[in-house]
Amino acid sequence: MKAFKLTLAAGVAATILAAVPAYAQFTERTIRLSNGVNEDHPNGKGVEKLKTCLADKSGGKMKVQGFWGNALGGDLQATQALRSGTQEMVVTSSSPLIGILPDLGVFDLPFLFANEKEADAILDGKVGDQISKKLEDVGLINLAYWENGFRNLTNSRRPVEKWEDFKGLKVRVMQNNVFLDTFKNMGANAVPMAFGEVFTALETKAIDGQENPFVTIDTSKFSEVQKYLSVTRHAYTPFLVLYSKKLWDELSKDEQAALSECAVLARDEQRKVSRELSEASLKKIKGDGVVVNELNAQEAERMREQSKAVWEKHAATIGPETVKMMQDELNQIRKK
Ligand code: KDG
């Protein structure tokens, strides 16, 4: 009798399951994802991984349409579209968003990270989680931190071998007061500008230089309009992989879980490609005829010393508790 009951229950369960279509918790949808770099940037591989992962988890129902080169507007404009619920996703630098969330400025503090290991540990740990929680309060779901990378200076006038060499250089910076002060503090004429305007401004000599990671300098073809690259590693910028909270709240739990898992899987791929491509991009920049110089250890230390004033000035606006949490976490990481 018991066996009969078990068989009957199994039969009923199988019938119910058969009646529920596969991937029932997923709705056919196309997610618009915008970004300011070109598709041959490592973000292209990250988005590709996101696409295939979501297709696998949703039976092809969750699609991603990538828009590159600021096609849907710059970082801040696209992020505001997410907050209003008119666009699903953006991969954006954290720096242009400090007007939305001042705490993001902690990532812009000059010479914050010494290497990618520290950056990953901070972004994927307590500090990153805390910032993501605060982003939710301003209408943004941060699914993961991808890598923009360590930033270096290019310009058309001269090599920068010590911080005093910045004097008089007209350098484009992201629209962010910490970056503005970092370069003003070294004597540069810092010019805040959206990323999409940089190439033309360099080409027309409206500005002398800009600063970005090697892969961005390479894939944005800045070598065509810049003569010098000075390896300063003066800041490490993360990318935020943001989803509109308004639109997120309309998703099923299964769809939300798929996006969260796939964004992290894609993060590992994007960081891997970013680090592999970094050296190749530097080699290509040199091959394009750009004169590359590395700061010697003594001059790099002097530049770090000179930049400490920027930390003191901006701790209050970023949020002392966020800056302290960052410093405490970094001290813990460096003890290991
Ligand atoms: O959308 C890509 C931009 O966020 C990124 O390239 C920004 O590093 C950046 C810059 O210099 O504006």
XYZ file of C-alpha atoms and ligand atoms in Angstrom:
348
model
C 0.000 0.000 0.000
C 2.821 2.420 0.967
C 4.615 1.785 -2.313
C 1.365 2.521 -4.155
C 0.954 5.823 -2.304
C 4.571 6.801 -3.105
C 4.102 5.963 -6.759
C 0.873 7.940 -6.843
C 2.550 10.994 -5.208
C 5.430 10.791 -7.637
C 2.972 10.547 -10.504
C 1.034 13.594 -9.314
C 4.241 15.619 -8.814
C 5.462 14.697 -12.286
C 2.106 15.759 -13.762
C 2.210 19.145 -11.999
C 5.810 19.768 -13.065
C 5.012 18.795 -16.613
C 2.215 21.358 -16.617
C 4.594 24.213 -15.562
C 6.491 25.427 -18.638
C 10.291 25.493 -18.331
C 11.776 28.834 -17.137
C 8.327 29.939 -16.004
C 9.932 32.424 -13.601
C 11.572 34.242 -16.545
C 9.913 36.759 -18.846
C 11.096 37.446 -22.398
C 13.039 40.702 -22.099
C 15.937 42.704 -23.609
C 18.151 44.545 -21.123
C 19.714 47.736 -22.510
C 23.248 48.125 -21.157
C 25.307 51.216 -22.013
C 28.972 52.035 -21.555
C 31.374 54.791 -22.530
C 34.248 52.712 -23.876
C 34.420 50.831 -27.169
C 33.451 47.165 -27.509
C 37.087 46.039 -27.899
C 37.701 47.238 -24.308
C 37.652 44.364 -21.719
C 34.085 45.439 -20.913
C 33.157 43.849 -24.252
C 34.208 40.435 -22.908
C 32.453 41.115 -19.632
C 29.173 41.909 -21.368
C 29.565 38.860 -23.621
C 29.934 36.636 -20.533
C 26.906 38.307 -18.943
C 24.867 37.631 -22.091
C 25.710 33.931 -22.351
C 25.260 33.338 -18.619
C 21.790 34.952 -18.607
C 20.791 33.030 -21.754
C 21.781 29.738 -20.070
C 19.893 30.528 -16.861
C 16.725 31.888 -18.529
C 16.401 29.558 -21.491
C 17.242 32.464 -23.767
C 14.510 34.725 -22.368
C 16.861 37.327 -20.774
C 18.789 39.099 -23.528
C 21.325 41.963 -23.226
C 21.749 44.660 -25.892
C 25.065 46.503 -25.478
C 25.432 50.181 -26.433
C 29.085 51.337 -26.666
C 30.973 54.618 -26.946
C 28.412 56.645 -24.951
C 25.674 55.818 -27.526
C 23.025 56.286 -24.801
C 24.768 59.292 -23.213
C 27.707 59.669 -20.813
C 28.110 57.886 -17.492
C 26.134 60.351 -15.383
C 23.359 60.812 -17.977
C 22.922 57.044 -18.389
C 22.921 56.544 -14.606
C 20.159 59.124 -14.221
C 18.160 57.199 -16.852
C 18.431 54.139 -14.599
C 17.212 56.104 -11.604
C 14.172 57.286 -13.595
C 13.478 53.736 -14.814
C 13.963 54.465 -18.540
C 17.059 52.239 -18.969
C 17.983 48.941 -17.322
C 21.817 48.889 -17.007
C 25.000 50.894 -17.285
C 28.653 49.995 -16.714
C 30.130 53.248 -15.459
C 33.129 54.577 -13.594
C 32.287 55.402 -10.003
C 33.924 58.839 -10.278
C 31.287 60.801 -12.279
C 28.588 59.687 -9.796
C 29.865 61.372 -6.622
C 27.136 64.011 -6.940
C 24.619 61.164 -6.483
C 26.550 59.416 -3.688
C 29.506 61.359 -2.144
C 30.854 58.165 -0.500
C 31.958 56.984 -3.977
C 34.713 59.614 -3.751
C 36.623 57.262 -1.454
C 37.674 55.309 -4.563
C 39.093 58.493 -6.129
C 41.563 59.276 -3.339
C 44.997 59.474 -4.950
C 47.308 56.484 -4.516
C 44.634 54.592 -2.518
C 45.520 51.088 -3.771
C 49.020 49.699 -4.340
C 47.896 46.823 -6.566
C 44.925 44.920 -8.016
C 44.923 42.428 -5.111
C 44.108 45.217 -2.658
C 41.497 46.682 -5.014
C 39.702 43.331 -5.409
C 39.758 42.649 -1.652
C 38.256 46.074 -0.868
C 35.674 46.118 -3.682
C 34.505 42.519 -3.090
C 34.555 42.926 0.706
C 33.036 45.051 3.469
C 33.706 48.460 1.879
C 32.291 47.438 -1.498
C 29.209 45.964 0.164
C 28.665 49.129 2.201
C 28.855 51.341 -0.888
C 26.481 49.017 -2.793
C 23.954 49.231 0.059
C 24.114 53.060 -0.118
C 23.677 52.968 -3.906
C 20.412 51.064 -3.411
C 19.141 54.009 -1.338
C 19.621 56.287 -4.377
C 17.810 53.967 -6.813
C 20.738 51.901 -8.110
C 21.454 48.185 -7.728
C 25.204 47.552 -8.011
C 25.573 43.972 -9.239
C 29.387 43.856 -9.209
C 32.592 45.875 -9.391
C 34.447 45.443 -12.665
C 37.884 46.892 -13.447
C 38.569 50.206 -15.089
C 42.072 50.093 -13.634
C 45.160 52.026 -12.560
C 45.250 55.430 -14.189
C 48.252 56.981 -15.962
C 48.873 60.363 -17.578
C 49.177 61.025 -21.303
C 49.914 64.421 -22.812
C 51.209 66.110 -25.966
C 53.857 68.382 -24.402
C 56.420 66.567 -22.218
C 57.230 63.548 -20.054
C 56.185 63.905 -16.399
C 59.038 62.529 -14.246
C 58.231 64.300 -10.942
C 55.087 65.959 -9.600
C 56.410 69.460 -10.398
C 56.334 68.561 -14.123
C 52.528 68.814 -14.025
C 52.838 72.606 -13.718
C 50.914 74.354 -16.489
C 49.690 71.155 -18.206
C 46.015 71.397 -19.235
C 44.772 67.968 -18.133
C 41.235 66.651 -18.601
C 39.888 64.965 -15.498
C 36.600 63.192 -14.817
C 33.834 65.419 -13.492
C 34.805 64.799 -9.892
C 36.205 67.185 -7.269
C 38.714 64.709 -5.864
C 40.347 64.288 -9.285
C 40.120 68.040 -9.884
C 42.010 68.733 -6.649
C 44.489 65.896 -7.169
C 45.722 67.550 -10.364
C 45.370 71.176 -9.200
C 47.403 70.219 -6.119
C 50.250 69.209 -8.460
C 50.094 72.477 -10.394
C 48.152 71.245 -13.434
C 45.350 73.209 -15.042
C 42.654 70.545 -14.440
C 39.684 70.566 -16.848
C 36.591 68.495 -15.880
C 35.085 66.890 -19.011
C 32.833 63.981 -19.981
C 34.726 61.004 -21.391
C 33.015 61.219 -24.797
C 34.553 64.673 -25.463
C 38.159 63.767 -24.637
C 39.464 62.527 -28.011
C 38.355 65.649 -29.914
C 39.655 67.965 -27.164
C 43.067 66.261 -27.405
C 43.005 66.330 -31.204
C 42.236 70.072 -31.330
C 44.775 70.780 -28.525
C 41.980 72.295 -26.407
C 43.645 70.228 -23.695
C 47.204 68.865 -23.421
C 46.460 65.566 -21.737
C 44.200 63.119 -19.959
C 44.590 60.165 -17.599
C 43.265 56.642 -17.955
C 44.350 52.978 -17.736
C 46.440 51.530 -20.576
C 43.522 49.537 -22.030
C 41.347 52.657 -22.238
C 44.162 54.738 -23.767
C 44.667 51.954 -26.331
C 41.029 51.114 -27.199
C 40.057 54.828 -27.284
C 42.949 55.451 -29.750
C 44.451 58.251 -27.645
C 47.884 57.286 -29.059
C 46.807 59.019 -32.258
C 46.666 62.389 -30.468
C 49.136 62.022 -27.577
C 52.966 61.947 -27.595
C 53.871 61.061 -24.000
C 52.642 58.453 -21.506
C 53.896 58.756 -17.904
C 53.171 55.684 -15.770
C 51.902 57.374 -12.578
C 49.316 54.827 -11.285
C 47.908 57.780 -9.356
C 44.427 56.248 -8.845
C 42.525 52.969 -9.391
C 38.980 53.387 -10.746
C 36.360 50.644 -10.461
C 33.440 50.187 -12.828
C 29.988 49.874 -11.249
C 27.644 47.390 -12.981
C 24.361 49.109 -12.210
C 20.729 48.051 -12.655
C 17.792 50.449 -12.279
C 16.169 49.733 -8.871
C 12.791 50.773 -10.264
C 13.068 48.094 -12.966
C 14.822 45.613 -10.647
C 11.855 45.610 -8.292
C 9.648 44.442 -11.206
C 11.791 41.326 -11.789
C 11.048 37.868 -10.378
C 13.336 36.485 -7.656
C 14.747 34.020 -10.214
C 15.533 36.859 -12.658
C 17.211 38.883 -9.900
C 19.260 35.866 -8.812
C 20.342 35.182 -12.397
C 21.500 38.793 -12.884
C 23.410 38.828 -9.568
C 25.177 35.518 -10.269
C 25.970 36.328 -13.907
C 27.331 39.819 -13.137
C 29.824 38.281 -10.670
C 30.801 35.530 -13.126
C 31.296 38.228 -15.778
C 33.322 40.294 -13.275
C 35.927 37.549 -12.990
C 36.154 37.298 -16.790
C 36.346 41.098 -17.261
C 39.093 41.507 -14.661
C 41.050 38.603 -16.176
C 40.870 40.119 -19.662
C 41.626 43.624 -18.324
C 44.858 42.396 -16.681
C 45.881 40.281 -19.658
C 45.228 43.156 -22.089
C 46.936 45.810 -19.939
C 50.480 44.750 -20.846
C 49.488 44.196 -24.483
C 47.972 47.694 -24.603
C 51.138 49.261 -23.160
C 53.203 47.438 -25.805
C 50.853 48.664 -28.537
C 50.978 52.262 -27.234
C 54.775 52.121 -27.394
C 54.544 50.624 -30.886
C 52.327 53.561 -31.898
C 55.308 55.837 -31.201
C 54.227 57.199 -27.813
C 57.220 58.007 -25.563
C 56.643 56.096 -22.288
C 58.369 56.903 -18.974
C 58.002 55.294 -15.541
C 58.426 57.406 -12.404
C 61.350 56.206 -10.311
C 60.510 55.026 -6.755
C 61.738 58.245 -5.127
C 59.676 60.535 -7.390
C 56.619 58.266 -7.069
C 56.902 58.558 -3.262
C 57.206 62.363 -3.518
C 54.044 62.417 -5.662
C 52.221 60.321 -3.030
C 53.409 62.684 -0.276
C 52.276 65.721 -2.259
C 48.825 64.130 -2.743
C 48.131 63.540 0.965
C 46.637 67.050 1.175
C 43.802 65.873 -1.097
C 42.877 63.134 1.394
C 42.662 65.679 4.215
C 40.576 68.082 2.157
C 37.992 65.553 0.922
C 37.527 63.204 3.903
C 34.665 65.399 5.225
C 32.734 65.479 1.904
C 33.239 61.761 1.179
C 32.202 60.844 4.733
C 34.714 60.319 7.554
C 33.182 56.936 8.452
C 33.602 55.664 4.904
C 37.220 56.895 4.712
C 37.968 55.324 8.123
C 36.375 52.008 7.092
C 38.523 52.037 3.928
C 41.721 52.759 5.879
C 40.937 50.100 8.521
C 40.183 47.466 5.846
C 43.347 48.329 3.904
C 45.437 48.074 7.093
C 43.961 44.600 7.724
C 44.715 43.484 4.148
C 48.273 44.777 4.355
C 48.920 42.891 7.597
C 48.213 39.527 5.899
O 31.744 54.476 -19.463
C 33.145 54.297 -19.447
C 33.701 55.397 -18.654
O 33.087 55.326 -17.373
C 35.172 55.359 -18.367
O 35.956 55.140 -19.432
C 35.387 56.627 -17.621
O 37.623 56.288 -16.999
C 36.774 57.025 -17.424
C 36.993 58.414 -17.779
O 38.166 58.798 -17.875
O 35.979 59.147 -17.943
